GROMACS .gro file of C-alpha atoms in nm:
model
  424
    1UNK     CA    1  -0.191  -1.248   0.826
    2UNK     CA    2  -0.218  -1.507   0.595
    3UNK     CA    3  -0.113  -1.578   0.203
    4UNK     CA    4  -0.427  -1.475   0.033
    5UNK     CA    5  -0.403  -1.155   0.212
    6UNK     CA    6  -0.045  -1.077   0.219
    7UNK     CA    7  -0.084  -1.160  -0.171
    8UNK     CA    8  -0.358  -0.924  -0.213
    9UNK     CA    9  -0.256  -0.639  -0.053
   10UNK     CA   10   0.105  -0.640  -0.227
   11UNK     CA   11  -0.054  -0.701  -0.565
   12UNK     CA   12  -0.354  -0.444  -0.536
   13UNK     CA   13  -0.234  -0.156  -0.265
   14UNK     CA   14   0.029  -0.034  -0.361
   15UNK     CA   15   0.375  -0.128  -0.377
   16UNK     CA   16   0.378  -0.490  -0.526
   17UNK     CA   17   0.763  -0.559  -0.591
   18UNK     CA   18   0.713  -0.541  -0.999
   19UNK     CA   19   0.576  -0.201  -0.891
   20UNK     CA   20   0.839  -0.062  -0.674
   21UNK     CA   21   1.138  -0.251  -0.679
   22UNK     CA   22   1.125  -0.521  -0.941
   23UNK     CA   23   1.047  -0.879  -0.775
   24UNK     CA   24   1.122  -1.033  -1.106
   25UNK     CA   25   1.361  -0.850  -1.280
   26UNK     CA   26   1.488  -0.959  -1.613
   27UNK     CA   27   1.875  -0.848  -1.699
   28UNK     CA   28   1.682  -0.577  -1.916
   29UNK     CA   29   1.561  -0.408  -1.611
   30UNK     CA   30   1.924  -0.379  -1.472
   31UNK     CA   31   2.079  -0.199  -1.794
   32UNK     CA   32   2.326  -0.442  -1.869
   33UNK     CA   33   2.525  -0.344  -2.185
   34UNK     CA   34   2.890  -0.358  -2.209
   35UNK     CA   35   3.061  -0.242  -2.517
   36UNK     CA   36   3.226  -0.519  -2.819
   37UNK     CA   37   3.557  -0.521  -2.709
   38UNK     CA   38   3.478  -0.622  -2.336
   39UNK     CA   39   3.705  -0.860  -2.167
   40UNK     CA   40   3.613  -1.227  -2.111
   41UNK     CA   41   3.598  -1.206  -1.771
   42UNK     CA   42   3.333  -0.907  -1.791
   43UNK     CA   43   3.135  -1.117  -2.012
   44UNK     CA   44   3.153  -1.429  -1.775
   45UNK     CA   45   3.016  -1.120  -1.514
   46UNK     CA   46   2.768  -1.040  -1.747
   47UNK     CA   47   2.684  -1.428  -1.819
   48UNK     CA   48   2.673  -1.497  -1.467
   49UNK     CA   49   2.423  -1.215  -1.424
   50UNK     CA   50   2.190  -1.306  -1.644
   51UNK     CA   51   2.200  -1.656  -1.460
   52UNK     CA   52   2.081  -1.477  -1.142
   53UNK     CA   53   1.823  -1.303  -1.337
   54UNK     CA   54   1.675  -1.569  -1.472
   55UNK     CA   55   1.656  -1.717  -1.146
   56UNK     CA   56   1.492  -1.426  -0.999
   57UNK     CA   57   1.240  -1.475  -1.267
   58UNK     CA   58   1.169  -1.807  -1.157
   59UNK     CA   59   1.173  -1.772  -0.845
   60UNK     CA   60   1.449  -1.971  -0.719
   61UNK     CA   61   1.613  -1.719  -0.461
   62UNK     CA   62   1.870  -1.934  -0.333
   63UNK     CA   63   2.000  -2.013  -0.672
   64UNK     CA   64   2.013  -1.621  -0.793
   65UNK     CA   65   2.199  -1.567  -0.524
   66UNK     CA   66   2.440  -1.776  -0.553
   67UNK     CA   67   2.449  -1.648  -0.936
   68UNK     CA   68   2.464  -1.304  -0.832
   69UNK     CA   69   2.754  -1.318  -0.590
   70UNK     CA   70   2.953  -1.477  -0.839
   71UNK     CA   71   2.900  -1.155  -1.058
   72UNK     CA   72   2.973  -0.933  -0.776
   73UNK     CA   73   3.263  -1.137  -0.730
   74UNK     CA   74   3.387  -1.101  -1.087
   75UNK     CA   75   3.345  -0.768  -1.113
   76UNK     CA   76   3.292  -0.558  -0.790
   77UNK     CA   77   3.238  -0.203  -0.933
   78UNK     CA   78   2.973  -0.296  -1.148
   79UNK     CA   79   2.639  -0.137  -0.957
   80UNK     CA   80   2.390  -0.318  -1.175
   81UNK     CA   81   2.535  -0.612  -1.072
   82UNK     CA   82   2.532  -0.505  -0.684
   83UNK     CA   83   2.154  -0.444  -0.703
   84UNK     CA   84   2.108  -0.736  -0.873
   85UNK     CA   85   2.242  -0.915  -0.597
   86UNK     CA   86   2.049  -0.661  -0.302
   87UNK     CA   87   1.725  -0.764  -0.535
   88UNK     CA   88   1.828  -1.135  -0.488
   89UNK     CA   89   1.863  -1.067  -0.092
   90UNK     CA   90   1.577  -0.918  -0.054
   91UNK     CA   91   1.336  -1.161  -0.248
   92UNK     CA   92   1.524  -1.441  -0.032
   93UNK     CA   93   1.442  -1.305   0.296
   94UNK     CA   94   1.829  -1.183   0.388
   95UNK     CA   95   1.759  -0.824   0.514
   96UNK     CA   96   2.048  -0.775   0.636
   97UNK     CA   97   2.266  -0.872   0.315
   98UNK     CA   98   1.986  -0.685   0.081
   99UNK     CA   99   2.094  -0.354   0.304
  100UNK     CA  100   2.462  -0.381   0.278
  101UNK     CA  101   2.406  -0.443  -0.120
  102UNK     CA  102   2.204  -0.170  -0.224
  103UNK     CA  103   2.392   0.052   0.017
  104UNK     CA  104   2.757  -0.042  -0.190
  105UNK     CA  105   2.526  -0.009  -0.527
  106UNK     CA  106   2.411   0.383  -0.437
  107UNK     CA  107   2.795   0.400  -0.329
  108UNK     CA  108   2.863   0.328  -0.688
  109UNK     CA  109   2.534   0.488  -0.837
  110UNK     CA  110   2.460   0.766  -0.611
  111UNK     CA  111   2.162   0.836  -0.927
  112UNK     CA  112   1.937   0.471  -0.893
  113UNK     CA  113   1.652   0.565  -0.795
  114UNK     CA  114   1.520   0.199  -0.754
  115UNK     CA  115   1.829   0.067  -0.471
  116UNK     CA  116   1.775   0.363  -0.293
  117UNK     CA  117   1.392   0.289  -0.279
  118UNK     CA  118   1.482  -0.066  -0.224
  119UNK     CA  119   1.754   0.051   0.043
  120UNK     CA  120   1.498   0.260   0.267
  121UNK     CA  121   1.196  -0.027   0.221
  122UNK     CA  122   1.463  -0.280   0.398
  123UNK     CA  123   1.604  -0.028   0.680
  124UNK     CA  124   1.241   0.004   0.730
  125UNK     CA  125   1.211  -0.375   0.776
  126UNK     CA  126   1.513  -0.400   1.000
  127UNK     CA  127   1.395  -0.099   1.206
  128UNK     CA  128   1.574   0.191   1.130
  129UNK     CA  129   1.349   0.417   1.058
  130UNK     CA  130   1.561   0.699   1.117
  131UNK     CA  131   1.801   0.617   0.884
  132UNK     CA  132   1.574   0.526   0.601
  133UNK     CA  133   1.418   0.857   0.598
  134UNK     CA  134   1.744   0.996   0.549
  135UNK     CA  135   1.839   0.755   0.259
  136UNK     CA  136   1.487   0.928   0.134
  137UNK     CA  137   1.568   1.219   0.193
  138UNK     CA  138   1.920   1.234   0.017
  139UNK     CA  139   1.800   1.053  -0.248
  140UNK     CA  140   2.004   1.164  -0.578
  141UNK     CA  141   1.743   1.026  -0.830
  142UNK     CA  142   1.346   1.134  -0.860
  143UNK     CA  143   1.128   0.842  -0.691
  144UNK     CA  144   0.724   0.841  -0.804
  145UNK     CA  145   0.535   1.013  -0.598
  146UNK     CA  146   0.321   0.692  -0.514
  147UNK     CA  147   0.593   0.493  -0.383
  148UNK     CA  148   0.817   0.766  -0.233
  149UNK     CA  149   0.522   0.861  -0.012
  150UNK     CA  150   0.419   0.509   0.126
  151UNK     CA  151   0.775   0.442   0.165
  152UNK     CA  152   0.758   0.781   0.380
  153UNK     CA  153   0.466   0.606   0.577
  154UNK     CA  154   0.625   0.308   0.617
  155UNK     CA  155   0.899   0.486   0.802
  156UNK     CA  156   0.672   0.665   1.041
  157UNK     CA  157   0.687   1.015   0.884
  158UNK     CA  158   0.292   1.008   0.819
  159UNK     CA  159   0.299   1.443   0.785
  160UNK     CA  160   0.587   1.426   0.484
  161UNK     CA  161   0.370   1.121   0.303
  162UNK     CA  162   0.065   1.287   0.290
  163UNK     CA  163   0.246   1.612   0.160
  164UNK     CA  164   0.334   1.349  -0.110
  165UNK     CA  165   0.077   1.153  -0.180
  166UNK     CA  166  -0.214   1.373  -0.160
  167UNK     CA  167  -0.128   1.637  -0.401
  168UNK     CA  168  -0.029   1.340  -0.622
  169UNK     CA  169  -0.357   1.180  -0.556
  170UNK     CA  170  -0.521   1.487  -0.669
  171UNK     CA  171  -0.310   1.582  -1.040
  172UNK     CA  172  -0.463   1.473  -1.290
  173UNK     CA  173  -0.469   1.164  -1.458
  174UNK     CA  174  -0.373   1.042  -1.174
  175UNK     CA  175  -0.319   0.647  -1.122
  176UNK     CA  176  -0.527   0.424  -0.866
  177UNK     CA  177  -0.201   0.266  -0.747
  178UNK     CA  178  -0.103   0.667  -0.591
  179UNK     CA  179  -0.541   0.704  -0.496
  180UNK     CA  180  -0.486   0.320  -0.294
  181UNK     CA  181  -0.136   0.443  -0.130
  182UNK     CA  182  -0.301   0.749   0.006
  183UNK     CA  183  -0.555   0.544   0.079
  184UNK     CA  184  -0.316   0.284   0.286
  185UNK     CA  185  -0.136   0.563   0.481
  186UNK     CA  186  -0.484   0.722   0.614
  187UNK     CA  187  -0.510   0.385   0.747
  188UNK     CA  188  -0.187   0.345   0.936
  189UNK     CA  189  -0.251   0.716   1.054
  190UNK     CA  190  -0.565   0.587   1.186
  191UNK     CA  191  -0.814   0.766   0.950
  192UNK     CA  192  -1.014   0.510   0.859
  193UNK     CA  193  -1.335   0.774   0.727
  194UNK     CA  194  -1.067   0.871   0.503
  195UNK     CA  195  -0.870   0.589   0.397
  196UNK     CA  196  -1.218   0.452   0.306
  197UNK     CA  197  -1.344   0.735   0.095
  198UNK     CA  198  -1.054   0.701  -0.083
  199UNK     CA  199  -0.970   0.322  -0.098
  200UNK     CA  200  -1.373   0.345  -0.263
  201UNK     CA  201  -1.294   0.544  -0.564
  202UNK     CA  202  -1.127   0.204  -0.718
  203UNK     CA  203  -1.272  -0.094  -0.570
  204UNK     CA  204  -1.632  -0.258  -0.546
  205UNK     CA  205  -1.788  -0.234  -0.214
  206UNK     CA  206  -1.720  -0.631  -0.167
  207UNK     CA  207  -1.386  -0.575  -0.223
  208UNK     CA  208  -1.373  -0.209  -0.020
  209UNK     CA  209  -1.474  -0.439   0.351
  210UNK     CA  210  -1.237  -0.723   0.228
  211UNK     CA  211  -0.953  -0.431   0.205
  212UNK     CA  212  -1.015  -0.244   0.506
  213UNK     CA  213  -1.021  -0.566   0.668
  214UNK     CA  214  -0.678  -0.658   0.541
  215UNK     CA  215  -0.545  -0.285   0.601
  216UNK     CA  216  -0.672  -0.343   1.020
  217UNK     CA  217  -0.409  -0.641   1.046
  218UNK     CA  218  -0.149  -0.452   0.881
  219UNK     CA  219  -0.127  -0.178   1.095
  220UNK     CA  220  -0.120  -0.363   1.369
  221UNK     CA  221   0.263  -0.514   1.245
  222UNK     CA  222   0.415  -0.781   1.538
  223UNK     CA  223   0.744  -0.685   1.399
  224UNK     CA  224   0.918  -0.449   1.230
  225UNK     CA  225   0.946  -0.620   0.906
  226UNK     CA  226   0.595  -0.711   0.903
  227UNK     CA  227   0.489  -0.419   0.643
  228UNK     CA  228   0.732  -0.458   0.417
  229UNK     CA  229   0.732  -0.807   0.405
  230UNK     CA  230   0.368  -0.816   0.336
  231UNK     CA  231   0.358  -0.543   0.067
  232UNK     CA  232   0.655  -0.724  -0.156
  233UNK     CA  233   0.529  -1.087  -0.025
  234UNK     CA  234   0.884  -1.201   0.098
  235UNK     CA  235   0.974  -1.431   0.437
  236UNK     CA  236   1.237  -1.257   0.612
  237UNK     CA  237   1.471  -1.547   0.718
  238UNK     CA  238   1.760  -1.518   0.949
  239UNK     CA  239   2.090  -1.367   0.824
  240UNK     CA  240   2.469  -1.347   0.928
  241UNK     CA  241   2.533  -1.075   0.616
  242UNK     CA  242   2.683  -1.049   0.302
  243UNK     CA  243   3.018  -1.255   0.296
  244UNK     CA  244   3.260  -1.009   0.347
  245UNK     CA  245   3.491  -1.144   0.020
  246UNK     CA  246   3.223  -0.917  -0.154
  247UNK     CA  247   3.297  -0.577   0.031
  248UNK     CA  248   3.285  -0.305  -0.154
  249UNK     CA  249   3.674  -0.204  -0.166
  250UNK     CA  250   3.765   0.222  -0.191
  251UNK     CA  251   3.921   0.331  -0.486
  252UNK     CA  252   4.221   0.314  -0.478
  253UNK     CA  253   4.402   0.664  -0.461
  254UNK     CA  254   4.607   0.668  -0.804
  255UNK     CA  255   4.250   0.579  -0.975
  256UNK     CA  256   4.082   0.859  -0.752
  257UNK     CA  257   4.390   1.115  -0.878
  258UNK     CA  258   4.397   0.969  -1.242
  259UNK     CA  259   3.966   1.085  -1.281
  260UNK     CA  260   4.006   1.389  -1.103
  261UNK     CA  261   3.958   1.640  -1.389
  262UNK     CA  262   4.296   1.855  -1.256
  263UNK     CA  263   4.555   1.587  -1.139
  264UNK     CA  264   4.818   1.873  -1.022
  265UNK     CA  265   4.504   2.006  -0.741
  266UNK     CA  266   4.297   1.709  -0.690
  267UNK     CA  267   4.219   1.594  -0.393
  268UNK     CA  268   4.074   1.268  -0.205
  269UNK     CA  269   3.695   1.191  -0.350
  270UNK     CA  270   3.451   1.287  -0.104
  271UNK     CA  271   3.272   1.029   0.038
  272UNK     CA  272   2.932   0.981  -0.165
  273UNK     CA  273   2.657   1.054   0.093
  274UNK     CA  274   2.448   0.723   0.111
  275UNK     CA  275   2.223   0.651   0.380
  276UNK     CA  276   2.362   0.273   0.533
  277UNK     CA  277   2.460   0.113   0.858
  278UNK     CA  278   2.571   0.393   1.098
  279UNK     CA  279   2.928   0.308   1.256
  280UNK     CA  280   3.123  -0.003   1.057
  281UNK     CA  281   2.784  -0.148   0.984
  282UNK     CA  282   2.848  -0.389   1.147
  283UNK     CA  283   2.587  -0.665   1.330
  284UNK     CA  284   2.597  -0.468   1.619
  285UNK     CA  285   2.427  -0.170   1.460
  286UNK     CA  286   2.095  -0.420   1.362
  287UNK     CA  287   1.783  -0.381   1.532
  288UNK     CA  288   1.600  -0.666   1.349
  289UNK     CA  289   1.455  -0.793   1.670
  290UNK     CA  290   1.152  -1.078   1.707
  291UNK     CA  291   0.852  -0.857   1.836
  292UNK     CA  292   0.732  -0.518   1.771
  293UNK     CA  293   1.111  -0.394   1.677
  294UNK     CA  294   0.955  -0.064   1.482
  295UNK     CA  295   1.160   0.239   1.503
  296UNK     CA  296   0.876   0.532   1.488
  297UNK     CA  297   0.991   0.870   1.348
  298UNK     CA  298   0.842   1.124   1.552
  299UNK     CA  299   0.625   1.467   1.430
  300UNK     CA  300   0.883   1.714   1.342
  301UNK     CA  301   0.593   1.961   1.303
  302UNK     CA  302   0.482   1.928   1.691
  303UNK     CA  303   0.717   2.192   1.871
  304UNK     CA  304   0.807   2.201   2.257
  305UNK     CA  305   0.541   2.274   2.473
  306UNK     CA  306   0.572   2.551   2.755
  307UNK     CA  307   0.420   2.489   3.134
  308UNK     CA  308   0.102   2.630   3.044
  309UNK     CA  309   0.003   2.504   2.729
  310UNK     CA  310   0.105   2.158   2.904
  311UNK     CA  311  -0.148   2.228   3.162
  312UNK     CA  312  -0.420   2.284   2.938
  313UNK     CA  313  -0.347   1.968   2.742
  314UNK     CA  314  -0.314   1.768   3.039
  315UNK     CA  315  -0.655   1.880   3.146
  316UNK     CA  316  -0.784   1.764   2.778
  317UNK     CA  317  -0.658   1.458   2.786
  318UNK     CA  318  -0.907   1.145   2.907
  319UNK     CA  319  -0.784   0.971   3.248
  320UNK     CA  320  -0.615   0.642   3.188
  321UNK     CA  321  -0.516   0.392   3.455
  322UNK     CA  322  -0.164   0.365   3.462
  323UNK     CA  323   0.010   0.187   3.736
  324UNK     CA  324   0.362  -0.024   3.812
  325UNK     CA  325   0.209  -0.363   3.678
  326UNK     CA  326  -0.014  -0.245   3.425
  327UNK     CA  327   0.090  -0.473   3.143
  328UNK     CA  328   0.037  -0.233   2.843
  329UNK     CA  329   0.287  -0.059   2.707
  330UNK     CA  330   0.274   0.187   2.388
  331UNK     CA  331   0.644   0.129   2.175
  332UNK     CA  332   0.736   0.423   2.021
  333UNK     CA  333   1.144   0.308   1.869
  334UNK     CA  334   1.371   0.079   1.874
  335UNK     CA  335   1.752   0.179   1.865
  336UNK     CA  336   2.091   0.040   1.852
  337UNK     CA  337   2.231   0.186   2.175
  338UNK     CA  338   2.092   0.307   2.527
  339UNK     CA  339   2.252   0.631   2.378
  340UNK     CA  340   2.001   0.630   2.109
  341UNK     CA  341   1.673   0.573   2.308
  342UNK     CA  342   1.741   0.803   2.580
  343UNK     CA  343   1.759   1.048   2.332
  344UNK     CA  344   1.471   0.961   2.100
  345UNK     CA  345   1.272   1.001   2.425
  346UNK     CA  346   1.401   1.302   2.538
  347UNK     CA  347   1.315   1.423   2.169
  348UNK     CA  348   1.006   1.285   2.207
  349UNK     CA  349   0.869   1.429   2.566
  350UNK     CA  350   0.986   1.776   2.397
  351UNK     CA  351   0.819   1.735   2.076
  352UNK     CA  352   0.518   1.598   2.250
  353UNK     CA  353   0.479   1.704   2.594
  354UNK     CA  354   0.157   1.448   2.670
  355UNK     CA  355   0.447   1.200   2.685
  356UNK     CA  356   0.605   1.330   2.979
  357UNK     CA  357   0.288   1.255   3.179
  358UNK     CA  358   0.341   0.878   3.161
  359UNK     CA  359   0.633   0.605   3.286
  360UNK     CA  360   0.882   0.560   3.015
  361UNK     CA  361   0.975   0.164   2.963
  362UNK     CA  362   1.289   0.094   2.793
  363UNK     CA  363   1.432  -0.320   2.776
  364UNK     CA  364   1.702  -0.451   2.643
  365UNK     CA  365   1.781  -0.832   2.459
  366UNK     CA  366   1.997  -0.961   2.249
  367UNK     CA  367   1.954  -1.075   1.878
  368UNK     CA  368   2.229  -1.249   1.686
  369UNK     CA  369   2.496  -1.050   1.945
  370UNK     CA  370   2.345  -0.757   1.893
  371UNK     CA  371   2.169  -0.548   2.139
  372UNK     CA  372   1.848  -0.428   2.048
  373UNK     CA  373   1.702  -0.123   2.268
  374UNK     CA  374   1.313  -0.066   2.321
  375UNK     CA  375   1.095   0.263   2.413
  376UNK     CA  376   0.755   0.270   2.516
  377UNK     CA  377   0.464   0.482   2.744
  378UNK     CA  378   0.439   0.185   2.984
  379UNK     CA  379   0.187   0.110   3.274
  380UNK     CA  380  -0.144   0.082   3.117
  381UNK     CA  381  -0.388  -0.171   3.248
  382UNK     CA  382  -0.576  -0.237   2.950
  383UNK     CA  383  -0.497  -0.247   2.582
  384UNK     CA  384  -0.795   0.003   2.515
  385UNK     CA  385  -0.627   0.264   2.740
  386UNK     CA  386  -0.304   0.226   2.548
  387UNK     CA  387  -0.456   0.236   2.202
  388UNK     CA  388  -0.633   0.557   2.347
  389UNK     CA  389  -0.213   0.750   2.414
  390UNK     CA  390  -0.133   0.545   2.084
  391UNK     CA  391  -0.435   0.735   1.903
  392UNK     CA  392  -0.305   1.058   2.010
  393UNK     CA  393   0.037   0.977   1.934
  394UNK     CA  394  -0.069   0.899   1.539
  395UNK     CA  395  -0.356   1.180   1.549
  396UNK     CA  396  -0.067   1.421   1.543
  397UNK     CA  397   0.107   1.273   1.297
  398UNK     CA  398   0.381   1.055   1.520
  399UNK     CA  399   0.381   0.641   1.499
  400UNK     CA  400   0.317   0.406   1.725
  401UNK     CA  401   0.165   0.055   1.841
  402UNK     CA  402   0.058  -0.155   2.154
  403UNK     CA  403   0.199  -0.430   2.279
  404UNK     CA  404   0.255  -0.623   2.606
  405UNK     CA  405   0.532  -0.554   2.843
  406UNK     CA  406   0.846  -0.768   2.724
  407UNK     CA  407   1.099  -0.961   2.913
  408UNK     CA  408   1.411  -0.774   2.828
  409UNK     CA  409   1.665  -0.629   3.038
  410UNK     CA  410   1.536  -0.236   3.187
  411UNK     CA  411   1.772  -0.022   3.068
  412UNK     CA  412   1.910   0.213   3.293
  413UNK     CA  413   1.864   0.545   3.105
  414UNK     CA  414   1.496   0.499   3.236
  415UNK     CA  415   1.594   0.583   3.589
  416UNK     CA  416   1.724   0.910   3.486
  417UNK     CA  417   1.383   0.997   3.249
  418UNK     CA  418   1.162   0.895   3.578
  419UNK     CA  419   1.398   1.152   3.798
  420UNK     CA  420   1.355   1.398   3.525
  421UNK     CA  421   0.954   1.424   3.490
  422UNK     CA  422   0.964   1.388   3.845
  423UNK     CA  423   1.191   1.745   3.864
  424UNK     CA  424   0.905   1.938   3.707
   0.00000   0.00000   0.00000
């Protein structure tokens, strides 16, 4: 896609980063205000902040980073100062260091509304879908209706956005940024009568064909950061993480005991519940992976089917060719372990049982040491025949895309799903 129309869909559609997460925020924006009596060194943090803000402004990434680590570094509880610095990741490209900040900031501030936005926007980008619908769905702070229910498309949970987004579109006085956002996730559910009725109500019809146009290439993404990139106009770069001198330490237990409102009884904090890395969070758990790496949240409405009810469906569906070198394959996750995708398609042939009537593909590859595990419908001979399954797939509210057959490794969970459908 290129500049003009990455530009023009993040500015006009729907989530441009002033809009949703701030691509230029000011030290206003981050509520910095320390009382007279601070310390020096929390003014040299607070100093050193607005340094990195003023670099955001400008757009000199690099240098607000290195502005914003130094604030982090100064003073490590502060949480406007740790989104600061996921803002500064994730307008420089680093993914991977923007998830690990705004993860420690909701750690902090369970109640910002904006990192935990900004959190489930990058897991999205990384592919892990699964877990930024959960950082959605525990959110501790309201979210607009607009950009909560893209953010819900994004992710692959098409159902839950439009429960959002329409009603929202509807209300009165309602905004054309929520009518274009509706309008967007018709489009990546493949209703393009619809998300051109809507997209209409707010642009001329020159600019209605120039959209649509522009909305066709973004739903057909290359990689998983390929939406979210486009929408907030960043160039996702490679990334080792945040330097681990900046970890978020635990409190330490006398402070935990000295807040507790009843010292005699209290106990350990609970851990705040904040949607990040699964495990250590460590590179191992990344699935930012070169092609197609999109983690698709299935329908949670679509319930198992029994043998007859699969019978009749099967005799609804249209014949595709489907053989062992058909070259087409329809991708619907990505996961962090073999454990992962044999169980995402397990979920998946039971949630919808069309799926059990074609050869499940899974590869494997490594990116950056990490191992980066791919399901698909494979064996189609042509892309038309997979875009057909892939219709379906979206038509009942599930995500998916096409794409060739990769080079990776065949995982070995795939054996066991062939003896399985074979069983029946």
């Amino acid at each position: 896609m290129n500049r003009t129309a990455v530009l023009k869909i993040a500015a006009t559609a729907l989530v441009a980063g002033t809009t949703m997460i701030g691509a230029n925020p000011s030290i206003k924006q981050f509520g910095f205000a320390f009382a007279s009596d601070e310390t020096d060194a929390v003014a040299s943090a607070a100093d050193v902040a607005a340094a990195a803000g003023q670099a955001l402004k400008a757009r000199d990434f690099d240098a607000a980073i290195v502005e914003a680590e130094r604030a982090v570094g100064m003073s490590p509880r502060e949480a406007a100062y740790r989104a600061l610095l996921g803002h500064a990741y994730l307008q420089g490209g680093r993914l991977i260091s923007a998830e690990t900040a705004f993860g420690d900031t909701l750690a902090l501030d369970p109640a910002n509304g904006r990192a935990t936005l900004s959190l489930a926007l990058v897991q999205v980008a990384l592919g892990k879908r699964d877990l930024a619908l959960e950082t959605l769905r525990n959110a501790q702070a309201p979210i607009a209706d607009a950009d909560r229910g893209l953010a819900l498309a994004l992710a692959g949970e098409m159902r839950a956005a439009f429960e959002v987004l329409e009603p929202a579109a509807r209300s009165e006085g309602t905004s054309a940024k929520t009518r274009q956002n509706l309008a967007l996730a018709y489009a990546m559910a493949g209703n393009w009568g619809r998300a051109r009725a809507v997209a209409a109500q707010d642009v001329s019809p020159e600019e209605l064909n120039q959209r649509i146009a522009g909305w066709v290439r973004f739903t057909q993404p290359e990689n998983s950061w390929d939406q979210v990139s486009t929408l907030l106009g960043i160039a996702p770069i490679e990334d080792a993480g945040q330097p681990t001198r900046l970890a978020l330490a635990p409190i330490a237990v006398n402070e935990a005991y000295a807040a507790a409102p009843e010292p005699v009884t209290a106990a350990e904090p609970e851990p705040i519940k904040v949607a990040v890395s699964d495990a250590d969070g460590t590179l191992r758990q990344i699935t930012f992976a070169p092609r197609q790496e999109i983690v698709q949240a299935l329908p949670v409405a679509l319930v198992r089917a029994d043998r007859a009810s699969l019978k009749r469906a099967v005799a609804s569906v249209p014949a595709v060719r489907v053989s062992q070198d058909g070259r087409y394959v329809v991708q619907i996750g990505a996961f962090s372990s073999a454990i992962r995708a044999e169980a995402a398609w397990s979920r998946s042939v039971g949630r919808f049982g069309e799926l059990a009537h074609y050869r499940p593909v899974g590869d494997t590859f490594q990116l950056n040491g990490a191992s980066v595990h791919r399901v698909a419908l494979g064996g189609f001979e042509t892309r038309s025949d997979a875009e057909r399954v892939c219709g379906r797939v979206k038509a009942n509210g599930g995500n998916c895309f096409v794409r060739t057959y990769g080079n990776g490794a065949p995982a070995q969970w795939v054996q066991r799903a062939v003896a399985r459908i074979a069983s029946r």
